[in-house]
Each structure stands twice: as structure tokens, then as C-alpha cells.
């Protein structure tokens, strides 16, 4: 038993060692320290727990939801929350709880995809611009400015209109409208490290531009990008809800939280739960992402840290 | 069952503090304030205006040769600027005599010349509603000979001896409004016959003049004191564009508006019984229908068309999300029109549908269609989707903007079209001529039948044609009943519901009329009492 | 992600679109003492502004033509025959090659002609003169509220880090970022207008005041104040306060967070320690020293926050029947009404780029660290 109880302590010591003997130990140690900082942040932990709950909800949706999310019953429409329908029913008599549970899959899909595409696109454009400099930088940044100055709504609407409706195209439109801020951020980070000694050293060792970019510049940008992405997640959800509001997101009968609110707003004065329940779901998840993002910033962002 | 209404909770905890708004208990006694969705107006030129809310405005700015009496719509068209008319012996020419002493809002007298010019102008401009006049054989080339002013009469000569009621119903349409020629001629740009100017200005003899039109915001009308039908009681009419039903309802309850025209069934239910608010139900002419494209391999099979008649939950929808605002109506001529039928034989019966499909050896199929992103359509589509699924048919819905769906529909690419058809003038031909008229199914067309690739049987088309020429109203009515019976039995286009407008208003408002099934809203008879 | 996303005016987290705090001084901007260099820099900025604007128009134009929404249908309506359709298409010049259409449009714009909107029937310039002031007024009020509440909140939160003000500010900001705006809007309308009657209903003013005040700036608050009509002023204020507070709340969330992080950076600087050591009062340290030094980045944050509100927040506009540019552009876009969309894009783009350039200039010329 003593053996077992001492080992975690020694692992901890190994991780927290002042003098890491291998690169791997150093890296893991840094991660672990980050985790310790993060864990100390109660709010961020709350966010994390909520999000883990969301993922579990999405995975186990078929077992968790009490009803078929698309089964209609016009006789039971607009029922207030009750024992049979914990969160009530919507205008077509569908169980709101079941739709929210199934909708978590859609939400995760949207957030996951956008959060993957936008930053990567931005990272690519921003680092290339910052690293190459000169006219490449000029051209890429002008393009970024154009997209930044563009009324976002028009771009997203036009893209969805051009691509055709559907959840996937909505996601794509959001991703395409979302990259410019990431590009500017990556460029700024790149400019900051471009002339750093370690880059020069790598260059002297014969590393080509591509190698430098991927191996030495990108890692420098990643942490601030992650922070920003985490903080943007809530915005992504709300934006997707906005597209749903305009009828360009998820297609019926797919349960998507934004579309559910927009359906429910017709009944907001007398049947508040129809819009409030998915609204609450969006609020909770957005809040969780924001809490998580705030916590991550403390850990990852060296400048804004130590709050 | 308990409803935790946030209103109740908040009301209980509300503390009265001096209000910031200049909260008026009610609108002034001689001003009518209406909340309505008026974002579809693109022009106020009667020769161009073709949208519902555009016609709502032009109806009051202009008078026509014949008009409807808002307090007695059933009586049909009545003498207006024309006090009498007669038809020539061959039935091809109708001559109308103008009322004496009527003036335009500009002070100019209303002359037969103005009436003739207005009709000629509409035909020459050839905008969307021009067909209402050109269907009588008028063309931009011949209209100067066919429509003539002579003294105080105007005569219209047609290519066929059309039924008199058909012609006069068309003359009651907005496109036949009588325009002040002298005023408009001062504002002509190039060969536009004053179209650009009239788009945002008025030159009529109707009960109201246009004071302002700020698109998507407001239309303001001021009373024309010398209106030949008597000075309107409401000196100003203000139509505010309020999109959200809930916002309209809050304003109505607060007394900031007199009439709310776009409340959803749920909000109507919410204001019903509230003190000081009454609801007026008025059947309108719009038909919600479902078109099944005959290009679609599945939908072109007769058994599928028959099965679909049983897959629509008419009662369920009419009693839930369409409640009070759409009534079941399975015929293409709306109630309120000559020849309207109240036979509604189709019932929701999944088993019957299944049996029809099984007997025909159809075990399943998938249809992907486009639906306009209006909540009502989407709800109808989803209900249909659910019941089709029970019969083994898969319906995929792509929701799109109105323009996109219309674009696809015009290209005959919508397998199942859900949409509305609103009559263009107060005659059954306006619907018969589109639901059951498709002279060239292989070529180009624009009727509903064509857009659904429905080759209307020759016999039915002949009957439709004959009905426009039948002078005897009773016989004409029977002809339409027969056409619709045949249509109900076999056509792939299914009329489903007829619109009922539920206007919620302060109980001080008297004699409100949205124009019933046959025409547009009229304000001059409206008054506000105690 | 973008700060003004399709939800319309949903303020997103500090990440936002604001590039300034992350934007380092441009290379070579370290010593900008010479006026000639400043002038050249200015010239460069103006040139890039023009290019950006042109690019913006080109992209809008292409999108408009690629989009499968047919503007002709809006003009001719549902019933049109193929012949009427074709005639209208030619009349609108849509049968011309794209390049010709674009050059014609640019030429017209340079002559000051924005064309006529097909979905409102009015000249686009006239529409824009009507809808933009509505948005400008709302955005200005919203930003004002956001600044008045957000800046002190941020400063105090930083000065008393971890204290209750800090916690409240953090929660207020997080909640602000996470709320669907139309839910808040409708509820606000229900409570403050429907039940309490404290504020005016949807729209910019009561019908009784409509057209009563001479139009000068088309900003109702200013126009009514100029005319000395305090009844109209009160009415306009009662109508704007609720939507402006909502937008202000989202600005507040953003501005207070940014203020806080700028302040924290300053407060940990050495000169602050020196000042404290010298025995200055905490109030003077915070407001007199640290706050003065964050003025420039703060102004740029505010400018950008204002800029994103100027795009118009469609949902707020719809709920409050506010005839602003956001719903104007959306509506015309969905009708394929490209004259109106392009006109609106020019206005929004000029504002956004203008504010961007302004904050850039502020940074370059005024920030002590960049000089």
C-alpha cells in the first residue's frame, strides 16, 4: 500500500521538478503546472464540468431522451413543464427536453467544426503574412481588412444563400466569416517572434521557411489562439443560433437550439418555456465556454495571466 | 394546470416609477394607428403595385370606376367613379358613364379622359398586374383604339364577349385605378409615363392622400376632405411596420395602436377577452395550397396523389398552429367568390393512404423539397413530413428565402410546393385561370398548373374558357362548381386552407374592413367612438 | 469569430474583432518624428483605405451575382410571364457582362448616384440617409452607456482585483456574452414597456411626434434638442433607452473587460510602484497615473466597439421596429436588391475602415510607447 501511495507523490515531484532532465519531462511538467493553475480556478472548473456533461449528453442522447425528438403530437402542443414533459412541449407537441438533448449533438458539431476551421485558416494566413512580410503581407492583410470591414451578416447570409441551406453550410459560412481576427492575431504573434534568436538559430541550422513556420512559429501562436477560440465559442453558438433565427441553419425537423428559440419566440408572451428552455441551454453552454476560456487564458496567455 | 407566467410574477413585483415615455392612454380620436407588416411594398404606382400591403395603400389613395362597399362586400362591385354602364349588342364593348363633379386630390376634375388614360397607361407599362387588363385582348399597340374616352363616357372594346361581371370585377382591381393625368404628366421621366414619380407619390381621387411612405417603417395618409363619398372620419391613418407579433400585441395592449393586423394564433388567444380589445375575423381570398410537381417520378403517379390527400392532418393543423387564421378549404375558388364550393371531402387517414400505396405496389420513396422560411409553412411541412413518414414516404425539407423558392418554382423545380395564392381581382377566373389553366405544358408558362408541370385536361381548360364567356351568373356559378369537383378528384394540386385575417383592435374602432376575400383594406368608413 | 455575427450585435468575448490591442506598432513606426514621414504614412493609409473599400465593393458585387437570389423576381413579382421577366432583366442591365455592370456601378457611385432600390422603390441614397442616422443614434447611445458604465467598472475591478466589484464585473460580462439578444430584448420590452410602462414602445418615436421636429441631423435626440421641443426629446429618449441599454450591456461587457486588463498591466508597472512608494493616494495612483496611460488603447477599443454597433444589429432592430441599416441590408440582400446592399456596404465599410484607421493613427501618433 505504501508503495502505491508514494508513487503519485513521486510522479508529482517528477512533474514539478525544477530541473527536468528530458524535454518530455519539461513539457509534461509545464502542462501539469498549467493544470494546477486551472484547477485552482473554481469557475473554470465549473465550466469544464458543464462541458463534459454536454459531451456525455450528446454521446448518450438516445438513452437519455425520454421521447423521440421529432415525434409530433398536435394534441399535446405548448404544454407547460410537467411530470410527463419536464421542460414542456413545443408548437408541434414535441418534447422540449428530448430536443435539447439531441440538439447538443448539433451544437457540439457546430462549435467543434467552426472552432477548428476558422483558427486554422486564420493561423495559416496570419503567419504566412507575418513571416513572409513585404508584398505578401500587404496583399494578405488587405484581404483580411476587406473581410473584417465586411458586414459579417451579409457575408454569412450570402454564403449560406450561395451554398444552399443546411447545417453544414451554415457552419462553413460561420467559419469563413470568422477567420480574419485570428489572422491578425497570428500575424501579430508572428511579428513578435520573427526576429527572435531561436528562429535565427534554427535558420542557421538550415531549416527552410516552411519548416520554420510549422515547427517554430506556429507553436508560438497556438496558445493565444486557443484562448481566443475558447472565448469565442459562446459567440459561435450564438451566431449559429442567429443563422437558425433567419432560417438558414439546421433544417427541420433537426433539433437545433437556435432554431428552437426562434420557433419559440412566437409564443414568448404566453408560453415562455418554448423559447426559454433552449435559451437557457444556450446560455449555460455559452457561459461554460466563457468560464473555460477565462480559465485557459490564465493558464496559457502569459500576458493576461496571473489574475 | 398552472402557468408560471413571467408577466404575473413581474407584475406583482413591479414598482411604479415615473414613466420615461410620454405614455398616452390612447391614440387621438381622429387618428387611426395600425400595426402591420408592410415591408413588401415596392411601389405605390397602381400600374405596378401588386403586393398585398401595397394594394392596401393604393386602394385608399385612388378610386376606381367600380368599387366595393366595405360595409357590404357581399353585394359585389358597386358604381364608384362610373355611375352606370352598358354593354354593346355583340357583348364586346362596355361603355361606362362617369359621375359628374368629382375632383382629384389636386383639385383637377375627374374626367373620362383620365380614366381611359389610366387604363392605357397600365397596359403600356406592362408591369406585373397588367395582365388583369390585357387578358381582354388589350395590348400596348392596340390599347389606344380599344379604350376610348368620349365626353363623360369611357368605352372598352375586347376581343371576346366576356361575362360582364368578369370585366367589371377586373375594373375594381388596383391596376384599374383612375389617375390624375394632368398631375402625373408633369412628372414624367423619359418614357416611364410617370412610373418613377408615382412609385413614391399619389395622384388620385380616393379618400386619402399619401403624406409619407418610409419603407419598412411607416405609411401615413391624410384625409381628402372633398372625397366624393364624403369626408373620411379619420383625419390621419398611420400604418406602422411592426414585424414581431409580440411587439404588435404589447403596443395594442398599451393603447399605442388601434389595430394589430399580424398577431399569431397564440397572441390572438392571449388578447382574447382582454378589456378594451376586440378581435375581428375576416375571411380573405388567399388559399394555402400544395402543388405536386408532375416532373417528379413519385408524385406523378396517381395513387401517390390520392394517398397524399389522406396524409394531411387538416383538423390537427387547423386546430393548433393555424387555429383561427386558416380554415380548411379544399377548393381553389375561395369563399366569398362566385362559384365557391364548401365541399371538403379529404380526411386525414394514414391507413387509407397506406392501403392506396400498397395496392399500387408503392412501398416507399424519398422526396426533397424546398419550403419558404415562414413559420406557418414550415410547421405545415413538418406535419406533412411526420405523416408521410408513417406511410413510408420520406420528405426532406430545405428551408429557403421566398425569393429562392420562387426562383426554383418558376423553373418547375419544386417537387412539393407549399405556398399561398392570393386572387388578383374579385372574379373566380383569377384562380381558375392559374390552377386549371396550362395551354402549353411543354413550352413556357407561368400559371400554377404549369409550374407544377400539370397538363390540365383539355376538357377542363375548355370549361374554364367557357366560364369566362357565360353571361348568366347562375350558369357560370355551376360551371365553376363542376370544374372544382373534377379538380378535387384528380388534380395534383391540392388547395388546403383559406386565410382568415384576425385583426385585433381597440374596442373604440368601428367598421373596420380589411377588404374581405375580394379586395384590400379600406379606411374611409372607419370611425372611433367611445 | 467576429464580434457582430449574424445574431446581430451580439457582443462576443474580448477576443472580438478588435485587432488593436494585439496589433503591434507597424515596423519602422518607432520614430515618427519627422512630419514628412507622418504625411507619407497618412498617404499610405488613405491609399490602403481606398483599396480596401474597392475590394469590399468588388467582393460584395461578386457575392451578389453568385447568390442564387434573383432580383428580377422582386421587380416583376410572382405572376410575371417569361416575356415580362426578360424585359425587366434587360431594363435592369443584368444582361450585361459582370465587368461592365461593376464598372457602370462604380462610375455611378463616383458621380454620387447610388441607384434606386428595387425593394423599397426609393433612391438608395435617400434610404441610407434615413436608415443610417437611426443606427448611428442607437449605436452612439449604446456605446455611451457601455462606456459610462464599463470604464469605471473595469478600473475599479482592476484596482480592487478579486474584490466584489471585480466579481460582479466578471459575472456581468460573462452573462452578457452568453445571452441571446432577442430573448433579452423581448423580455425587456415586455417588462419595461408592457408591464411597467417606463419606456416607449417599438419604433423611434411616438406617432404624435412623427414629423413634428424639423430634420437637421436626422438624429432625433439632437434634432428635438435643437428645436427646443423637449416633449419630443423626452419621447425619443424614452424610445431609444431600452434598445440602447441592451446594446450598451454588450458593449459594457467588452469594454469593462478590456479596461480591466489594460489597467492591470499598468498597475503592475514600475512607475506605479514608484508613485506608491512616493506616498501618493491610491485614488491618484489609479486615476491620475494608470488610467491616463490607458486612454489611448481604451479609445481604440471603444471606437471599434462603436464600429461594430454601426453595422446595425438586425435582431435588436427587428424587435424594436428600429428602422436601421442592419435590417435594411438584410432585407435588401434577401431580395437580391444589390444597389441597396452595395450602398449599405459602402456606408458600413467606410465607417468600419475609418474607425480602424483612426484608432491606428491614435496608436501611432499618440501612444507614448510608440513614439
Short mmCIF file of N, CA, C and O in Angstrom, two decimals, chain A residues 30-116:
data_model
loop_
_atom_site.label_atom_id
_atom_site.label_comp_id
_atom_site.label_asym_id
_atom_site.label_seq_id
_atom_site.Cartn_x
_atom_site.Cartn_y
_atom_site.Cartn_z
N UNK A 30 5.26 21.40 -17.56
CA UNK A 30 4.60 22.68 -17.83
C UNK A 30 3.09 22.47 -17.90
O UNK A 30 2.30 23.26 -17.35
N UNK A 31 2.70 21.40 -18.60
CA UNK A 31 1.28 21.10 -18.73
C UNK A 31 0.65 20.91 -17.35
O UNK A 31 -0.41 21.41 -17.04
N UNK A 32 1.38 20.14 -16.53
CA UNK A 32 0.85 19.82 -15.22
C UNK A 32 0.70 21.09 -14.38
O UNK A 32 -0.31 21.28 -13.69
N UNK A 33 1.67 21.96 -14.49
CA UNK A 33 1.58 23.19 -13.73
C UNK A 33 0.39 24.02 -14.19
O UNK A 33 -0.32 24.62 -13.41
N UNK A 34 0.21 24.00 -15.52
CA UNK A 34 -0.96 24.69 -16.07
C UNK A 34 -2.23 24.12 -15.48
O UNK A 34 -3.13 24.86 -15.06
N UNK A 35 -2.29 22.81 -15.43
CA UNK A 35 -3.48 22.14 -14.92
C UNK A 35 -3.73 22.54 -13.46
O UNK A 35 -4.85 22.79 -13.05
N UNK A 36 -2.64 22.64 -12.70
CA UNK A 36 -2.79 23.02 -11.30
C UNK A 36 -3.38 24.43 -11.19
O UNK A 36 -4.30 24.68 -10.41
N UNK A 37 -2.85 25.35 -12.00
CA UNK A 37 -3.39 26.71 -12.01
C UNK A 37 -4.86 26.68 -12.36
O UNK A 37 -5.70 27.33 -11.74
N UNK A 38 -5.16 25.91 -13.41
CA UNK A 38 -6.52 25.84 -13.91
C UNK A 38 -7.46 25.28 -12.85
O UNK A 38 -8.55 25.80 -12.63
N UNK A 39 -6.97 24.22 -12.18
CA UNK A 39 -7.83 23.55 -11.21
C UNK A 39 -8.15 24.47 -10.03
O UNK A 39 -9.21 24.38 -9.42
N UNK A 40 -7.23 25.35 -9.76
CA UNK A 40 -7.45 26.27 -8.64
C UNK A 40 -8.55 27.27 -8.95
O UNK A 40 -9.11 27.89 -8.06
N UNK A 41 -8.84 27.44 -10.25
CA UNK A 41 -9.88 28.38 -10.67
C UNK A 41 -11.24 27.68 -10.64
O UNK A 41 -11.60 26.93 -11.55
N UNK A 42 -12.00 27.93 -9.59
CA UNK A 42 -13.27 27.21 -9.41
C UNK A 42 -14.22 27.42 -10.58
O UNK A 42 -14.81 26.47 -11.10
N UNK A 43 -14.34 28.66 -11.00
CA UNK A 43 -15.29 28.95 -12.08
C UNK A 43 -14.93 28.20 -13.35
O UNK A 43 -15.79 27.64 -14.02
N UNK A 44 -13.65 28.18 -13.65
CA UNK A 44 -13.22 27.48 -14.85
C UNK A 44 -13.53 25.99 -14.73
O UNK A 44 -13.93 25.35 -15.70
N UNK A 45 -13.36 25.45 -13.53
CA UNK A 45 -13.67 24.04 -13.33
C UNK A 45 -15.17 23.79 -13.54
O UNK A 45 -15.57 22.78 -14.13
N UNK A 46 -15.97 24.72 -13.05
CA UNK A 46 -17.41 24.60 -13.27
C UNK A 46 -17.70 24.54 -14.77
O UNK A 46 -18.45 23.68 -15.25
N UNK A 47 -17.06 25.44 -15.51
CA UNK A 47 -17.24 25.44 -16.96
C UNK A 47 -16.86 24.11 -17.56
O UNK A 47 -17.59 23.54 -18.37
N UNK A 48 -15.72 23.58 -17.11
CA UNK A 48 -15.24 22.32 -17.66
C UNK A 48 -16.24 21.20 -17.37
O UNK A 48 -16.56 20.39 -18.25
N UNK A 49 -16.72 21.16 -16.14
CA UNK A 49 -17.67 20.11 -15.77
C UNK A 49 -18.93 20.19 -16.63
O UNK A 49 -19.42 19.19 -17.14
N UNK A 50 -19.44 21.41 -16.82
CA UNK A 50 -20.63 21.57 -17.65
C UNK A 50 -20.37 21.03 -19.06
O UNK A 50 -21.20 20.32 -19.64
N UNK A 51 -19.22 21.36 -19.58
CA UNK A 51 -18.93 20.95 -20.96
C UNK A 51 -18.75 19.44 -21.07
O UNK A 51 -19.17 18.83 -22.06
N UNK A 52 -18.14 18.86 -20.04
CA UNK A 52 -18.04 17.40 -20.05
C UNK A 52 -19.44 16.80 -20.02
O UNK A 52 -19.75 15.85 -20.75
N UNK A 53 -20.29 17.41 -19.22
CA UNK A 53 -21.69 16.98 -19.18
C UNK A 53 -22.34 17.07 -20.55
O UNK A 53 -23.07 16.18 -20.98
N UNK A 54 -22.04 18.15 -21.25
CA UNK A 54 -22.61 18.35 -22.59
C UNK A 54 -22.17 17.24 -23.53
O UNK A 54 -22.98 16.67 -24.28
N UNK A 55 -20.89 16.93 -23.48
CA UNK A 55 -20.37 15.88 -24.36
C UNK A 55 -21.04 14.55 -24.03
O UNK A 55 -21.47 13.81 -24.92
N UNK A 56 -21.15 14.25 -22.73
CA UNK A 56 -21.79 13.00 -22.34
C UNK A 56 -23.24 12.97 -22.82
O UNK A 56 -23.74 11.97 -23.33
N UNK A 57 -23.90 14.12 -22.69
CA UNK A 57 -25.30 14.23 -23.12
C UNK A 57 -25.41 13.92 -24.61
O UNK A 57 -26.31 13.20 -25.05
N UNK A 58 -24.47 14.46 -25.38
CA UNK A 58 -24.50 14.24 -26.82
C UNK A 58 -24.27 12.77 -27.14
O UNK A 58 -24.96 12.19 -27.97
N UNK A 59 -23.30 12.18 -26.44
CA UNK A 59 -22.98 10.78 -26.72
C UNK A 59 -24.16 9.87 -26.38
O UNK A 59 -24.53 8.99 -27.14
N UNK A 60 -24.76 10.11 -25.21
CA UNK A 60 -25.81 9.20 -24.75
C UNK A 60 -27.22 9.70 -25.04
O UNK A 60 -28.18 9.25 -24.40
N UNK A 61 -27.34 10.59 -26.01
CA UNK A 61 -28.65 11.17 -26.31
C UNK A 61 -29.76 10.14 -26.48
O UNK A 61 -30.84 10.29 -25.90
N UNK A 62 -29.53 9.06 -27.24
CA UNK A 62 -30.63 8.12 -27.46
C UNK A 62 -31.14 7.50 -26.16
O UNK A 62 -32.31 7.16 -26.05
N UNK A 63 -30.24 7.33 -25.17
CA UNK A 63 -30.68 6.70 -23.92
C UNK A 63 -31.24 7.72 -22.93
O UNK A 63 -32.04 7.40 -22.09
N UNK A 64 -30.75 8.96 -23.05
CA UNK A 64 -31.16 9.98 -22.09
C UNK A 64 -32.52 10.60 -22.40
O UNK A 64 -33.26 10.97 -21.52
N UNK A 65 -32.82 10.73 -23.70
CA UNK A 65 -34.02 11.49 -24.03
C UNK A 65 -35.27 10.64 -23.83
O UNK A 65 -35.34 9.52 -24.31
N UNK A 66 -36.23 11.20 -23.10
CA UNK A 66 -37.43 10.42 -22.78
C UNK A 66 -38.35 10.19 -23.98
O UNK A 66 -39.15 9.26 -23.98
N UNK A 67 -38.27 11.04 -25.00
CA UNK A 67 -39.15 10.91 -26.16
C UNK A 67 -38.33 11.00 -27.43
O UNK A 67 -37.17 11.40 -27.42
N UNK A 68 -38.97 10.64 -28.53
CA UNK A 68 -38.39 10.85 -29.84
C UNK A 68 -38.40 12.36 -30.10
O UNK A 68 -39.44 13.00 -29.98
N UNK A 69 -37.24 12.94 -30.44
CA UNK A 69 -37.20 14.40 -30.56
C UNK A 69 -38.03 14.95 -31.72
O UNK A 69 -38.32 16.14 -31.76
N UNK A 70 -38.40 14.10 -32.68
CA UNK A 70 -39.18 14.63 -33.80
C UNK A 70 -40.63 14.14 -33.77
O UNK A 70 -41.42 14.50 -34.63
N UNK A 71 -40.97 13.31 -32.77
CA UNK A 71 -42.34 12.80 -32.72
C UNK A 71 -43.30 13.93 -32.37
O UNK A 71 -43.15 14.61 -31.36
N UNK A 72 -44.31 14.13 -33.24
CA UNK A 72 -45.25 15.23 -33.02
C UNK A 72 -46.53 14.72 -32.38
O UNK A 72 -46.91 13.58 -32.56
N UNK A 73 -47.15 15.63 -31.67
CA UNK A 73 -48.47 15.32 -31.14
C UNK A 73 -49.22 16.64 -31.01
O UNK A 73 -49.08 17.35 -30.02
N UNK A 74 -49.97 16.96 -32.05
CA UNK A 74 -50.62 18.28 -32.09
C UNK A 74 -51.61 18.46 -30.94
O UNK A 74 -51.93 19.57 -30.56
N UNK A 75 -52.07 17.36 -30.38
CA UNK A 75 -53.00 17.47 -29.26
C UNK A 75 -52.31 17.93 -27.98
O UNK A 75 -52.94 18.47 -27.09
N UNK A 76 -51.00 17.69 -27.91
CA UNK A 76 -50.26 18.00 -26.68
C UNK A 76 -49.34 19.19 -26.86
O UNK A 76 -48.30 19.29 -26.23
N UNK A 77 -49.71 20.11 -27.75
CA UNK A 77 -48.78 21.20 -28.04
C UNK A 77 -48.78 22.24 -26.94
O UNK A 77 -49.75 22.42 -26.23
N UNK A 78 -47.62 22.90 -26.82
CA UNK A 78 -47.46 24.03 -25.91
C UNK A 78 -47.86 23.70 -24.48
O UNK A 78 -48.45 24.51 -23.78
N UNK A 79 -47.52 22.47 -24.06
CA UNK A 79 -47.78 22.10 -22.68
C UNK A 79 -46.69 22.67 -21.79
O UNK A 79 -45.51 22.59 -22.13
N UNK A 80 -47.06 23.25 -20.67
CA UNK A 80 -46.05 23.77 -19.75
C UNK A 80 -45.26 22.62 -19.12
O UNK A 80 -45.71 21.47 -19.17
N UNK A 81 -44.12 22.93 -18.51
CA UNK A 81 -43.34 21.88 -17.86
C UNK A 81 -44.19 21.09 -16.88
O UNK A 81 -44.98 21.66 -16.13
N UNK A 82 -44.04 19.78 -16.91
CA UNK A 82 -44.85 18.92 -16.05
C UNK A 82 -44.08 17.63 -15.83
O UNK A 82 -42.97 17.46 -16.34
N UNK A 83 -44.68 16.71 -15.09
CA UNK A 83 -44.03 15.43 -14.83
C UNK A 83 -43.79 14.66 -16.11
O UNK A 83 -42.77 14.01 -16.28
N UNK A 84 -44.74 14.73 -17.05
CA UNK A 84 -44.61 13.97 -18.29
C UNK A 84 -43.58 14.63 -19.21
O UNK A 84 -42.79 13.96 -19.88
N UNK A 85 -43.63 15.94 -19.27
CA UNK A 85 -42.66 16.68 -20.09
C UNK A 85 -41.96 17.68 -19.18
O UNK A 85 -42.51 18.74 -18.90
N UNK A 86 -40.78 17.33 -18.75
CA UNK A 86 -40.09 18.14 -17.75
C UNK A 86 -39.92 19.58 -18.18
O UNK A 86 -39.97 20.48 -17.37
N UNK A 87 -39.65 19.77 -19.47
CA UNK A 87 -39.43 21.13 -19.95
C UNK A 87 -40.58 21.59 -20.85
O UNK A 87 -40.45 22.56 -21.58
N UNK A 88 -41.67 20.85 -20.85
CA UNK A 88 -42.81 21.25 -21.66
C UNK A 88 -42.71 20.74 -23.09
O UNK A 88 -41.79 19.99 -23.44
N UNK A 89 -43.68 21.16 -23.93
CA UNK A 89 -43.66 20.76 -25.34
C UNK A 89 -43.72 22.00 -26.21
O UNK A 89 -44.12 23.06 -25.77
N UNK A 90 -43.32 21.84 -27.47
CA UNK A 90 -43.29 22.98 -28.38
C UNK A 90 -44.56 23.08 -29.22
O UNK A 90 -45.54 22.38 -28.95
N UNK A 91 -44.54 23.93 -30.24
CA UNK A 91 -45.74 24.21 -31.01
C UNK A 91 -46.28 22.99 -31.75
O UNK A 91 -47.44 22.95 -32.12
N UNK A 92 -45.41 22.02 -32.01
CA UNK A 92 -45.88 20.83 -32.70
C UNK A 92 -46.05 19.67 -31.73
O UNK A 92 -46.18 18.52 -32.13
N UNK A 93 -46.01 19.98 -30.43
CA UNK A 93 -46.22 18.94 -29.43
C UNK A 93 -45.02 18.05 -29.21
O UNK A 93 -45.15 16.93 -28.72
N UNK A 94 -43.83 18.53 -29.58
CA UNK A 94 -42.63 17.72 -29.37
C UNK A 94 -42.04 18.03 -28.00
O UNK A 94 -42.13 19.15 -27.52
N UNK A 95 -41.44 17.01 -27.42
CA UNK A 95 -40.88 17.16 -26.08
C UNK A 95 -39.62 18.02 -26.13
O UNK A 95 -38.66 17.69 -26.82
N UNK A 96 -39.63 19.13 -25.39
CA UNK A 96 -38.52 20.07 -25.48
C UNK A 96 -37.24 19.49 -24.88
O UNK A 96 -36.16 19.65 -25.43
N UNK A 97 -37.37 18.76 -23.78
CA UNK A 97 -36.18 18.16 -23.17
C UNK A 97 -35.47 17.25 -24.15
O UNK A 97 -34.25 17.32 -24.33
N UNK A 98 -36.24 16.40 -24.83
CA UNK A 98 -35.62 15.47 -25.78
C UNK A 98 -34.95 16.24 -26.91
O UNK A 98 -33.87 15.86 -27.37
N UNK A 99 -35.59 17.32 -27.33
CA UNK A 99 -35.00 18.09 -28.43
C UNK A 99 -33.72 18.79 -27.97
O UNK A 99 -32.76 18.90 -28.73
N UNK A 100 -33.71 19.22 -26.73
CA UNK A 100 -32.49 19.87 -26.23
C UNK A 100 -31.37 18.84 -26.13
O UNK A 100 -30.23 19.10 -26.52
N UNK A 101 -31.72 17.65 -25.64
CA UNK A 101 -30.69 16.62 -25.50
C UNK A 101 -30.11 16.26 -26.87
O UNK A 101 -28.90 16.24 -27.07
N UNK A 102 -30.97 16.02 -27.84
CA UNK A 102 -30.48 15.69 -29.18
C UNK A 102 -29.78 16.89 -29.81
O UNK A 102 -28.83 16.74 -30.56
N UNK A 103 -30.29 18.08 -29.48
CA UNK A 103 -29.69 19.29 -30.05
C UNK A 103 -28.26 19.50 -29.60
O UNK A 103 -27.50 20.21 -30.26
N UNK A 104 -27.87 18.88 -28.46
CA UNK A 104 -26.49 19.07 -28.00
C UNK A 104 -25.51 18.52 -29.04
O UNK A 104 -24.41 19.02 -29.19
N UNK A 105 -25.93 17.52 -29.77
CA UNK A 105 -25.06 16.98 -30.82
C UNK A 105 -24.81 18.04 -31.90
O UNK A 105 -23.68 18.25 -32.35
N UNK A 106 -25.90 18.68 -32.30
CA UNK A 106 -25.78 19.71 -33.32
C UNK A 106 -24.88 20.84 -32.83
O UNK A 106 -23.99 21.31 -33.53
N UNK A 107 -25.13 21.26 -31.59
CA UNK A 107 -24.33 22.35 -31.03
C UNK A 107 -22.86 22.00 -31.00
O UNK A 107 -22.01 22.78 -31.41
N UNK A 108 -22.56 20.79 -30.54
CA UNK A 108 -21.16 20.38 -30.48
C UNK A 108 -20.56 20.33 -31.88
O UNK A 108 -19.42 20.72 -32.08
N UNK A 109 -21.34 19.85 -32.81
CA UNK A 109 -20.85 19.77 -34.19
C UNK A 109 -20.51 21.17 -34.69
O UNK A 109 -19.44 21.40 -35.26
N UNK A 110 -21.43 22.12 -34.48
CA UNK A 110 -21.22 23.48 -34.97
C UNK A 110 -19.96 24.08 -34.33
O UNK A 110 -19.04 24.52 -35.01
N UNK A 111 -19.95 24.03 -33.00
CA UNK A 111 -18.85 24.65 -32.28
C UNK A 111 -17.53 23.99 -32.66
O UNK A 111 -16.54 24.66 -32.95
N UNK A 112 -17.55 22.67 -32.67
CA UNK A 112 -16.32 21.94 -32.97
C UNK A 112 -15.79 22.29 -34.35
O UNK A 112 -14.61 22.60 -34.52
N UNK A 113 -16.66 22.26 -35.34
CA UNK A 113 -16.20 22.49 -36.70
C UNK A 113 -15.71 23.92 -36.89
O UNK A 113 -14.63 24.14 -37.45
N UNK A 114 -16.52 24.88 -36.45
CA UNK A 114 -16.11 26.26 -36.64
C UNK A 114 -14.81 26.53 -35.89
O UNK A 114 -13.90 27.18 -36.40
N UNK A 115 -14.73 26.00 -34.67
CA UNK A 115 -13.55 26.26 -33.86
C UNK A 115 -12.32 25.59 -34.44
O UNK A 115 -11.20 25.89 -34.07
N UNK A 116 -12.54 24.66 -35.35
CA UNK A 116 -11.41 24.01 -36.00
C UNK A 116 -11.01 24.77 -37.27
O UNK A 116 -9.84 25.06 -37.50
#
